[in-house]
Amino acid sequence: MPELQFCTPQPIESKTALDALLADTGGKQYYEEMKHLPVDTTKLKAFLDKTCKSRIRTWLDICAHCGLCAESCFFYLTSNRDPKQVPAYKIQSTLGEIVRRKGKVDTEFMIRAMDYAWSRCTCCNRCGMYCPYGIDMGVMFSYLRGLLFSQGFVPWEMKIGSGMHRVYRAQMPVTDEDWVETCSWMCEEYEDDWPSLEIPIDKENADILYLVNAREPMHYPDDIAEAAILFHIAGENWTVSSTGWEMTSLSMFAGDWEGCKMQVNVVYEAMDRLRPKRMVGTECGHAFRATVTEGPYWAGRRDGQTPVPSLHYVEWVAEALRTGKLKIDPAKKIKEPITLQDSCNYIRNHGLTQATREIMSYLADDFREMTPNKEHNFCCGGGGGLNGIGRYREQRNVGLRCKLNQIKKTGANQVVAPCHNCWDAIRDMEEEYQAGISWSFLKPLLLKMVEIPEHLQPKEE
Amino acid sequence: MYDLLTGPVFVLAFAFCVLGLLVRAVWYIKGLDWQLDRVAYTRFPKHGAKGALRSIGHWILPFGSRNWRVKPVFTIVFFTFHLGLILTPLFLQGHAVILHQRLGLSWPAIPMELADALTIAVLITGGIILVRRFALPEVRVLTTAYDIFLLLLTLAPFATGLLAVQNVPGYIFWLYAHIILGEALLIAIPLTKLSHIVLFFLTRAQIGMDFGIKRGGMKGRGISW
């Protein structure tokens, strides 16, 4: 058996290991090694005994095999109704088999389970709403990912993502110093237009602690500036933290539960240290789910709540528009048809159906709903980490057709996507299918339309 | 023989069914884990109860949930099947008579004609469900021999019971077959996925609590099933 250098059950814990794995472009050697990665069946059985309790066992056991979940899944709908894309089939033939065989499965089985867990399910949880028993296969796939991660059967990019969080406490190689520097750089960059613009760092007892997605300092620093300008216009007393500033969790997508806990712990420490009244997180769906919805449980908080009340960006925007902190110039309202992408992670999984619609009522004259919408909306097609996994690009692109059709049917060619993952998926969809659709976060739209208060307007020379 | 089957054997089968279901319910509830399931079950009893009741309510009523509305034909078949399965054995005149003889209970009963109609409805809808298992590829891929066995076992007491009351030749045979198969069904309930008689309510309550407590129930207007 060849020596396993990259593909092992051990998570990435050091920068050296992370860099070495990154150097294996596309995970070529990594996936080669995976074919020889043995399954530790004893450990797998112990894992099941310890963590697979009555909820999941009952779901697997009483599934009536009725097939009512089939049409809830966008992969099924876009794969010519392939029976092998029925959610119940997907979970029964993977996790179901592992549980029934009490962990006695082989390498080939685990690789197939990995392919199913990351390329045939985005953990969007839609099927759970269509099962008469309320069997949530998204929850089970998420559990299966944890099981696969513990044995080392995880897509290359997910292994890297988990390693990033373990090494940097961020999904990308952005250190706390890089983050703080980016904030001051952005202030300098925008100081001509906004002379008094600040990004307050580590201010205690602020009204708002703002958290971001590490992609923003890494690739889209203007997003941070836009957030700062909007807080500035709204007159908010806000701050960012120099540590625990990143709210995403590729660890969650990877199934690295230990890593999830490490990540949210630094965020909650920042909340405890700075004692803000509230936390507002950026326009990201999974980041919100990780830090606000699931995170408290990883951190062992029995009430399931974050240390301070937490809002998704759309909640803050809706509130700011409602209370008049942000005012939209009526002349600048969007006249052309525009639609809205509901992110699974804060709509289906956090009930924020109304906030986004309230926002749209301020921004657009011709807002078109997708069908179905709100908590019944389909995943963008790239959720659960799928956007980032090269091995499954083809499957991802097939799945994107569901969203493409939904958008086309609205007659709008602009989509508001207040979620990094949805935003990416729609961008890639446009690249792949060239349907003439444009996409945007809320921040740039708001900045184009918001009224600037007198005292912040540029002084005439 | 008849007295034995409708007396002690019935009592044993019935007790096994009830106790078995109780064991499964207790095992299920005891196995729920706030941290592994990531639901703060006990911290927000009001939101939890509301979520659980909404989750059960929307799905126990025909057309109460989106999926029941999306598939109206299946919904009618499904609810007719279940209605007949529950009402007929519970309120059949013949069963009420036995209860009265054995326990002195005066048990309500439905008219014979209604019982016959419900039984026929169970057999027809059961037949449709059986055909559906093979006709639809998305159901066929999931169907196992075990599913077929359970469906036939469920239908068997109804088919034999109907034959017995219709005075077809071999009355005694059909009557005994009916009683034995009915008791076999009672024993199978807690041992198989027929345990959903109780677990339906518990799994629905669980997912309702999940949505009611954690996934937006405390912030939004509650999930729209």
XYZ file of C-alpha atoms in Angstrom:
686
model
C 0.000 0.000 0.000
C 1.416 3.412 -0.903
C 2.174 5.779 1.912
C -0.667 8.152 2.689
C 0.715 11.653 2.759
C -2.308 13.892 2.213
C -5.371 11.719 2.597
C -5.513 10.620 6.205
C -8.194 10.681 8.892
C -6.233 13.371 10.766
C -7.405 16.929 10.274
C -4.979 19.627 9.121
C -3.555 21.335 12.182
C -0.550 23.313 10.924
C 0.321 25.866 8.282
C 2.972 23.516 6.883
C 0.489 20.703 6.384
C -2.038 23.126 4.935
C 0.447 24.545 2.434
C 1.554 21.057 1.418
C -2.030 19.995 0.788
C -2.707 23.192 -1.160
C 0.323 22.439 -3.334
C -1.301 19.178 -4.459
C -3.214 21.024 -7.177
C -6.807 19.896 -7.523
C -6.164 17.170 -4.966
C -4.787 14.859 -7.636
C -2.563 12.864 -5.309
C -5.040 13.306 -2.461
C -7.836 11.502 -4.319
C -5.380 8.850 -5.567
C -4.401 8.149 -1.968
C -8.037 8.036 -0.899
C -8.487 4.850 -2.933
C -6.101 3.203 -0.484
C -7.355 4.855 2.691
C -8.564 2.050 4.970
C -11.817 2.332 6.907
C -11.350 2.041 10.662
C -14.517 0.029 11.226
C -14.028 -0.227 14.991
C -13.773 3.520 15.291
C -16.704 3.933 12.927
C -18.886 1.673 15.046
C -17.858 3.537 18.190
C -18.689 6.814 16.442
C -22.156 5.493 15.585
C -22.771 4.150 19.082
C -21.844 7.473 20.581
C -23.519 9.918 18.227
C -26.215 8.150 16.229
C -29.132 8.350 18.619
C -32.869 7.864 18.434
C -33.650 10.798 16.180
C -31.534 9.626 13.242
C -32.037 5.903 13.878
C -35.796 6.384 13.933
C -35.718 8.477 10.771
C -33.797 5.749 8.973
C -35.986 3.017 10.417
C -39.492 4.356 9.845
C -38.922 5.949 6.427
C -41.986 4.613 4.605
C -40.166 4.536 1.252
C -43.081 6.526 -0.141
C -41.016 8.727 -2.444
C -42.870 11.898 -1.467
C -39.501 13.583 -0.954
C -38.442 13.076 -4.581
C -39.734 16.285 -6.086
C -38.549 18.386 -3.181
C -34.953 17.882 -4.335
C -33.561 20.115 -7.074
C -30.981 17.483 -7.978
C -33.793 15.022 -8.704
C -35.660 17.599 -10.775
C -32.625 18.584 -12.825
C -31.347 15.010 -13.365
C -34.272 13.875 -15.531
C -35.965 12.529 -12.426
C -33.227 9.988 -11.856
C -34.524 7.667 -9.088
C -31.005 7.620 -7.655
C -31.480 11.303 -6.843
C -34.475 10.688 -4.557
C -33.414 12.019 -1.153
C -34.598 8.915 0.713
C -32.627 6.696 -1.668
C -29.520 8.823 -1.299
C -29.512 8.701 2.475
C -30.694 5.089 2.825
C -28.002 3.831 0.449
C -25.257 5.695 2.314
C -25.835 6.483 5.981
C -28.644 3.913 6.166
C -26.289 1.155 4.982
C -23.502 2.220 7.319
C -25.887 2.103 10.293
C -27.407 -1.223 9.233
C -23.950 -2.766 8.740
C -22.821 -1.282 12.054
C -19.911 0.458 10.364
C -18.615 -2.589 8.475
C -18.071 -0.879 5.131
C -15.054 -0.645 2.849
C -13.076 2.119 1.166
C -15.047 1.936 -2.056
C -18.280 2.326 -0.141
C -16.963 5.346 1.735
C -15.821 7.082 -1.456
C -19.271 6.583 -2.950
C -20.827 7.902 0.270
C -18.529 10.931 0.044
C -19.597 11.578 -3.542
C -23.248 11.384 -2.487
C -22.787 13.510 0.629
C -21.146 16.417 -1.159
C -22.376 16.246 -4.750
C -25.957 15.067 -4.360
C -27.010 17.038 -1.307
C -26.331 20.640 -0.374
C -27.921 20.209 3.073
C -30.578 22.740 2.061
C -33.123 20.881 4.243
C -35.950 21.305 1.755
C -36.817 17.578 1.743
C -37.503 17.755 5.475
C -40.452 19.991 4.695
C -41.961 17.485 2.288
C -41.735 14.279 4.332
C -44.902 13.288 6.201
C -42.735 12.146 9.125
C -40.593 15.271 9.003
C -37.485 13.273 8.158
C -34.848 15.876 7.392
C -32.329 14.270 5.075
C -30.262 17.448 5.005
C -29.645 16.974 8.707
C -28.692 13.356 8.103
C -26.334 14.218 5.249
C -24.718 16.755 7.489
C -24.279 14.004 10.087
C -22.917 11.659 7.414
C -20.367 14.301 6.463
C -19.137 14.325 10.048
C -18.811 10.571 9.971
C -16.921 10.660 6.666
C -14.667 13.457 7.883
C -13.705 11.442 10.945
C -12.466 8.702 8.612
C -10.736 11.028 6.161
C -13.190 10.642 3.279
C -13.749 14.278 2.501
C -13.322 16.302 -0.692
C -9.936 17.995 -1.023
C -11.299 21.548 -0.808
C -13.290 20.679 2.306
C -10.221 19.223 3.991
C -8.441 22.482 3.169
C -11.368 24.568 4.403
C -11.401 22.720 7.698
C -7.626 23.192 7.934
C -7.967 26.937 7.276
C -10.310 27.331 10.225
C -8.047 25.261 12.440
C -4.939 27.235 11.472
C -6.294 30.755 10.846
C -9.722 30.696 12.514
C -10.906 31.848 9.118
C -11.898 30.050 5.927
C -9.040 31.691 4.038
C -5.454 32.512 4.951
C -6.309 35.858 6.534
C -4.635 36.551 9.860
C -6.031 38.894 12.506
C -3.320 41.387 11.473
C -4.366 41.150 7.804
C -7.939 41.775 8.844
C -7.203 44.859 10.929
C -4.968 46.216 8.168
C -7.661 45.698 5.563
C -10.067 47.717 7.697
C -7.723 50.695 7.943
C -6.794 50.388 4.264
C -10.473 50.589 3.326
C -10.942 53.691 5.475
C -8.031 55.358 3.673
C -9.312 54.232 0.322
C -12.695 55.878 0.872
C -11.593 58.914 2.917
C -11.936 61.354 -0.005
C -15.657 60.661 -0.346
C -16.313 59.948 3.318
C -13.903 62.045 5.379
C -15.192 60.941 8.764
C -15.539 57.253 7.848
C -14.225 54.909 10.508
C -14.099 51.209 11.058
C -13.915 51.132 14.846
C -11.882 48.184 16.068
C -12.443 46.559 19.465
C -14.745 49.283 20.712
C -16.451 48.031 23.857
C -20.187 48.286 24.546
C -21.046 49.323 20.992
C -24.599 48.893 19.760
C -23.461 46.610 16.968
C -20.592 44.173 16.572
C -20.177 43.500 12.862
C -18.865 40.120 11.690
C -17.734 39.227 8.191
C -16.904 36.415 5.826
C -13.121 36.028 5.376
C -13.618 36.232 1.620
C -14.373 39.898 2.126
C -10.939 40.939 3.443
C -9.340 38.411 1.079
C -11.127 39.134 -2.206
C -13.841 41.763 -1.770
C -12.531 44.387 0.670
C -14.930 46.949 -0.810
C -17.738 44.976 0.769
C -16.337 45.915 4.185
C -16.113 49.565 3.132
C -19.701 49.451 1.888
C -20.874 48.039 5.207
C -18.936 50.753 7.023
C -20.424 53.516 4.871
C -23.954 52.225 5.432
C -23.429 52.062 9.213
C -21.928 55.544 8.958
C -24.939 56.919 7.090
C -27.300 55.206 9.499
C -25.418 56.769 12.393
C -24.819 53.434 14.101
C -22.513 53.027 17.076
C -20.703 49.973 15.791
C -17.437 48.068 15.910
C -15.543 45.131 14.514
C -13.380 42.823 16.560
C -9.681 42.244 15.964
C -10.137 38.557 16.801
C -13.091 36.287 16.169
C -14.179 38.543 13.290
C -14.921 35.680 10.864
C -18.325 34.058 11.050
C -18.226 31.466 8.271
C -17.577 27.792 8.790
C -16.213 25.587 6.077
C -15.730 23.238 9.022
C -19.519 22.847 9.026
C -19.560 21.983 5.328
C -16.636 19.606 5.864
C -18.257 17.856 8.818
C -15.380 18.854 11.109
C -17.374 19.273 14.316
C -14.324 19.907 16.454
C -13.246 22.655 14.054
C -16.742 24.157 14.156
C -16.470 24.489 17.900
C -13.001 26.072 17.727
C -14.284 28.619 15.226
C -17.410 29.733 17.066
C -15.570 29.831 20.370
C -13.313 32.661 19.167
C -16.356 34.527 17.885
C -18.218 34.148 21.166
C -15.087 35.218 23.052
C -15.113 38.413 21.008
C -18.764 38.954 21.912
C -18.012 38.385 25.593
C -14.986 40.670 25.487
C -16.592 43.585 23.647
C -20.092 43.228 25.120
C -21.972 44.785 22.196
C -25.751 45.143 22.418
C -26.171 43.071 19.273
C -24.216 41.281 16.598
C -24.898 41.877 12.911
C -23.382 39.464 10.408
C -22.610 40.097 6.772
C -24.628 38.950 3.770
C -23.806 35.296 4.065
C -26.197 32.450 4.687
C -24.053 29.630 5.984
C -21.999 31.993 8.135
C -25.155 33.015 9.910
C -26.278 29.439 10.281
C -22.882 28.416 11.655
C -22.456 31.271 14.098
C -26.028 31.920 15.147
C -28.191 28.875 14.494
C -25.870 25.885 15.022
C -22.879 27.460 16.736
C -24.305 27.780 20.242
C -24.824 24.008 20.296
C -21.267 23.274 19.162
C -20.045 25.569 21.901
C -22.167 23.722 24.452
C -24.576 26.560 25.184
C -27.667 24.802 26.471
C -30.075 27.555 25.510
C -28.950 27.413 21.885
C -28.432 31.172 21.868
C -25.411 33.302 21.004
C -23.891 35.365 23.863
C -25.533 38.498 22.462
C -28.653 38.734 20.275
C -27.620 38.196 16.667
C -29.026 39.565 13.435
C -28.456 38.690 9.835
C -27.574 41.674 7.658
C -31.042 41.595 6.075
C -32.612 42.060 9.500
C -30.484 45.105 10.163
C -31.251 46.601 6.745
C -34.999 46.010 7.145
C -34.881 47.644 10.566
C -32.790 50.601 9.335
C -35.219 51.224 6.474
C -38.244 50.851 8.749
C -36.917 53.231 11.376
C -35.656 55.717 8.799
C -31.989 55.326 9.675
C -31.523 54.580 6.010
C -33.759 56.409 3.561
C -34.109 55.412 -0.060
C -34.303 58.178 -2.655
C -37.646 57.400 -4.359
C -36.295 58.591 -7.702
C -33.590 55.948 -7.539
C -35.839 52.962 -6.804
C -35.234 50.098 -9.207
C -37.783 50.298 -12.002
C -36.894 47.149 -13.928
C -38.194 43.770 -12.792
C -36.026 42.287 -10.059
C -36.213 39.044 -8.104
C -34.805 37.777 -4.825
C -32.894 34.648 -3.916
C -33.971 33.206 -0.551
C -30.960 31.651 1.126
C -31.783 28.279 2.692
C -29.559 28.964 5.636
C -31.371 31.950 7.055
C -34.770 31.581 5.407
C -35.616 27.897 5.800
C -33.317 27.576 8.764
C -33.942 30.840 10.531
C -37.358 32.069 9.451
C -36.251 35.419 7.999
C -38.823 35.376 5.201
C -40.280 38.778 5.981
C -37.135 40.902 6.379
C -35.959 40.451 2.795
C -39.411 41.208 1.409
C -39.682 44.298 3.524
C -36.350 45.448 2.062
C -37.503 44.767 -1.479
C -40.602 46.903 -0.915
C -38.280 49.864 -0.294
C -35.892 49.121 -3.137
C -37.923 47.983 -6.096
C -41.021 49.066 -7.963
C -41.384 45.758 -9.767
C -40.374 43.003 -7.364
C -41.034 39.528 -8.720
C -41.233 36.502 -6.450
C -39.644 33.271 -7.580
C -41.882 30.203 -7.455
C -41.691 28.499 -5.032
C -40.361 31.018 -2.572
C -39.648 31.775 1.074
C -39.025 28.599 3.078
C -40.077 26.517 0.083
C -37.481 28.084 -2.189
C -34.911 25.885 -3.896
C -31.247 25.985 -2.989
C -29.185 28.217 -5.301
C -27.496 25.018 -6.439
C -24.129 25.671 -4.890
C -24.833 25.392 -1.185
C -23.233 23.156 1.407
C -19.759 23.739 0.013
C -20.589 22.360 -3.435
C -19.629 25.622 -5.174
C -16.064 25.157 -4.100
C -15.465 21.497 -4.937
C -13.754 20.892 -8.289
C -14.475 17.168 -8.305
C -18.227 17.864 -8.547
C -18.271 20.803 -10.938
C -20.325 18.930 -13.518
C -23.009 17.832 -11.032
C -23.123 21.352 -9.624
C -23.699 22.846 -13.068
C -26.585 20.460 -13.769
C -28.193 21.407 -10.444
C -27.886 25.121 -11.236
C -30.509 24.733 -13.958
C -33.213 24.638 -11.327
C -32.375 28.158 -10.174
C -31.891 29.312 -13.749
C -35.429 28.201 -14.651
C -36.867 29.755 -11.525
C -35.237 33.105 -12.293
C -36.228 33.018 -15.964
C -39.852 32.363 -15.052
C -40.005 35.580 -13.026
C -39.258 37.596 -16.168
C -36.635 39.538 -14.222
C -33.006 39.516 -15.196
C -31.690 40.966 -11.956
C -31.377 38.946 -8.779
C -30.688 40.204 -5.292
C -28.689 37.534 -3.489
C -27.886 38.494 0.110
C -25.711 35.401 0.578
C -22.145 34.760 -0.570
C -22.900 31.212 -1.639
C -26.032 32.103 -3.608
C -24.196 35.069 -5.103
C -21.398 32.760 -6.280
C -23.786 30.154 -7.596
C -25.735 32.700 -9.639
C -22.478 34.166 -10.963
C -21.308 30.699 -12.015
C -24.735 29.944 -13.446
C -24.442 33.027 -15.634
C -20.937 32.027 -16.676
C -22.130 28.532 -17.567
C -25.493 29.303 -19.185
C -25.144 32.964 -20.233
C -28.755 33.886 -19.695
C -28.114 37.615 -19.315
C -28.841 37.640 -15.601
C -27.146 40.078 -13.247
C -26.774 39.536 -9.532
C -25.995 41.681 -6.534
C -25.603 41.845 -2.797
C -27.761 44.376 -0.994
C -24.926 46.685 0.028
C -23.996 48.048 -3.423
C -27.671 48.460 -4.325
C -28.382 50.335 -1.117
C -25.388 52.609 -1.605
C -26.636 53.598 -5.043
C -30.084 54.458 -3.720
C -29.677 55.735 -0.203
C -30.151 59.406 0.665
C -27.006 60.932 2.161
C -27.762 62.984 5.279
C -26.876 66.695 4.984
C -23.949 66.583 7.418
C -22.268 63.757 5.493
C -22.612 65.276 2.044
C -19.381 66.382 0.389
C -18.723 70.073 0.976
C -18.985 72.184 -2.189
C -15.656 73.887 -2.911
C -60.121 -22.486 19.801
C -62.209 -19.393 19.074
C -62.346 -18.530 22.769
C -58.604 -18.988 23.078
C -57.850 -16.811 20.041
C -60.241 -14.037 20.965
C -59.442 -14.321 24.663
C -55.957 -14.822 26.078
C -54.120 -14.754 22.720
C -55.799 -11.512 21.775
C -55.028 -9.984 25.160
C -51.388 -10.985 24.820
C -51.093 -9.635 21.278
C -52.833 -6.419 22.194
C -50.728 -5.929 25.326
C -47.581 -6.630 23.303
C -48.606 -3.996 20.799
C -49.378 -1.329 23.379
C -46.382 -2.024 25.588
C -44.110 -2.334 22.568
C -45.219 1.029 21.269
C -44.717 2.487 24.714
C -41.164 1.123 24.818
C -40.430 2.610 21.407
C -41.847 5.968 22.438
C -39.808 6.035 25.645
C -36.654 4.927 23.801
C -37.197 7.638 21.217
C -37.735 10.439 23.708
C -34.871 9.297 25.929
C -32.547 9.227 22.930
C -33.189 12.843 21.995
C -30.113 14.833 22.834
C -30.114 18.629 22.863
C -26.485 18.839 21.850
C -26.301 16.062 19.239
C -29.645 17.053 17.710
C -28.783 20.698 18.264
C -32.218 21.634 19.545
C -32.724 23.244 22.969
C -35.745 21.010 23.567
C -36.460 21.930 27.161
C -35.395 25.566 27.323
C -38.286 27.063 25.404
C -41.322 24.927 26.231
C -43.828 27.377 24.770
C -42.104 27.687 21.404
C -41.392 23.968 21.413
C -45.010 23.031 22.080
C -46.297 25.450 19.491
C -43.853 24.149 16.885
C -44.705 20.530 17.686
C -48.471 21.055 17.507
C -48.275 23.026 14.261
C -46.041 20.364 12.741
C -48.458 17.556 13.663
C -51.578 19.556 12.846
C -50.564 20.524 9.332
C -49.671 16.970 8.408
C -52.474 15.048 10.083
C -55.104 16.945 8.137
C -55.667 16.210 4.467
C -54.346 19.148 2.404
C -52.934 20.707 5.568
C -49.374 20.819 4.262
C -47.904 21.904 0.973
C -46.983 18.375 -0.094
C -50.514 17.131 0.597
C -51.786 19.952 -1.616
C -49.239 19.345 -4.355
C -50.330 15.689 -4.641
C -54.115 15.725 -4.199
C -54.794 12.260 -5.620
C -52.229 10.559 -3.440
C -53.466 12.569 -0.470
C -57.032 11.331 -0.896
C -55.848 7.733 -1.349
C -53.518 7.981 1.615
C -56.047 9.496 4.015
C -58.839 7.144 2.966
C -56.489 4.223 3.564
C -55.523 5.418 7.019
C -59.039 6.406 8.014
C -60.301 2.925 7.179
C -57.340 1.277 8.909
C -58.078 3.086 12.141
C -61.880 3.294 12.244
C -62.832 -0.185 11.062
C -61.073 -2.366 13.640
C -61.787 0.051 16.476
C -65.499 0.437 15.898
C -66.594 -2.727 14.128
C -69.791 -4.168 15.624
C -68.288 -7.649 15.749
C -65.341 -6.346 17.761
C -67.631 -4.386 20.083
C -69.593 -7.566 20.805
C -66.420 -9.414 21.829
C -65.378 -6.541 24.064
C -68.798 -6.587 25.671
C -68.742 -10.353 26.179
C -65.220 -10.449 27.596
C -64.982 -7.220 29.560
C -68.555 -6.040 29.883
C -67.571 -2.829 28.110
C -70.200 -1.072 26.090
C -68.158 0.011 23.117
C -69.436 2.319 20.369
C -69.794 0.789 16.932
C -70.326 1.978 13.388
C -73.043 0.542 11.106
C -72.113 -2.678 9.323
C -72.559 -1.067 5.910
C -70.101 1.673 6.783
C -67.622 -0.895 8.095
C -67.945 -2.850 4.851
C -67.450 0.295 2.799
C -64.400 1.317 4.815
C -62.929 -2.161 4.501
C -63.380 -2.128 0.761
C -61.882 1.370 0.684
C -58.846 0.110 2.610
C -58.390 -2.757 0.159
C -58.757 -0.522 -2.874
C -56.491 2.255 -1.611
C -54.036 -0.341 -0.305
C -54.045 -1.837 -3.789
C -53.359 1.558 -5.311
C -50.499 2.099 -2.881
C -49.118 -1.308 -3.828
C -49.353 -0.567 -7.557
C -47.825 2.872 -6.999
C -44.801 1.173 -5.428
C -44.054 -0.499 -8.747
C -45.411 2.053 -11.179
C -43.480 5.112 -10.063
C -39.702 4.882 -10.547
C -39.029 7.218 -7.597
C -40.962 4.854 -5.312
C -39.775 1.617 -6.939
C -36.155 2.507 -6.234
C -36.959 2.663 -2.522
C -39.292 -0.323 -2.307
C -38.060 -3.453 -0.568
C -39.626 -6.871 -0.035
C -40.123 -5.824 3.556
C -42.325 -2.903 2.446
C -44.487 -5.245 0.383
C -44.704 -7.759 3.212
C -45.855 -5.099 5.670
C -48.453 -3.735 3.284
C -49.845 -7.230 2.636
C -49.804 -8.024 6.339
C -51.754 -4.836 6.967
C -54.308 -5.667 4.307
C -54.655 -9.338 5.243
C -56.990 -8.944 8.280
C -59.206 -6.670 6.205
C -59.418 -9.046 3.258
C -60.064 -12.096 5.424
C -62.491 -10.206 7.665
C -64.479 -9.063 4.669
C -64.623 -12.611 3.289
C -65.761 -13.927 6.671
C -68.663 -11.528 7.007
C -69.744 -12.031 3.389
C -70.547 -15.669 4.176
C -68.347 -17.021 1.431
C -67.684 -20.759 1.619
C -65.240 -21.642 4.361
C -66.494 -19.147 6.893
C -64.645 -20.732 9.786
C -61.375 -20.745 7.872
C -61.689 -17.052 6.965
C -62.722 -16.164 10.494
C -59.715 -17.892 12.070
C -57.419 -16.509 9.384
C -58.789 -13.054 10.139
C -58.210 -13.359 13.876
C -54.742 -14.853 13.574
C -53.600 -12.340 10.942
C -55.057 -9.480 12.970
C -53.113 -10.635 15.990
C -49.972 -11.097 13.911
C -50.421 -7.501 12.771
C -50.744 -6.311 16.351
C -47.483 -8.055 17.201
C -45.767 -6.656 14.119
C -46.709 -3.052 14.859
C -44.133 -2.251 17.534
C -41.468 -4.410 15.876
C -41.618 -2.782 12.463
C -42.021 0.599 10.840
C -45.727 0.227 11.516
C -44.666 1.688 14.851
C -45.237 4.990 13.089
C -48.689 4.773 14.716
C -46.916 6.434 17.633
C -43.618 7.525 16.104
C -45.357 9.690 13.500
C -46.466 11.975 16.297
C -43.062 11.953 17.947
C -40.953 12.573 14.855
C -43.321 15.304 13.721
C -43.178 16.854 17.172
C -39.382 16.670 17.095
C -38.996 18.435 13.744
C -41.673 20.913 14.824
C -39.667 21.716 17.931
C -36.531 22.026 15.824
C -38.210 24.627 13.622
C -40.125 26.180 16.501
C -37.144 26.665 18.802
C -34.086 26.813 16.639
C -34.836 27.307 12.988
C -36.721 30.557 13.078
C -39.741 29.816 15.229
C -38.656 32.405 17.764
C -37.964 35.074 15.154
C -40.180 34.658 12.125
C -43.824 33.807 11.693
C -43.129 30.082 12.059
C -42.461 27.624 9.305
C -45.161 27.340 6.670
C -45.688 23.602 6.315
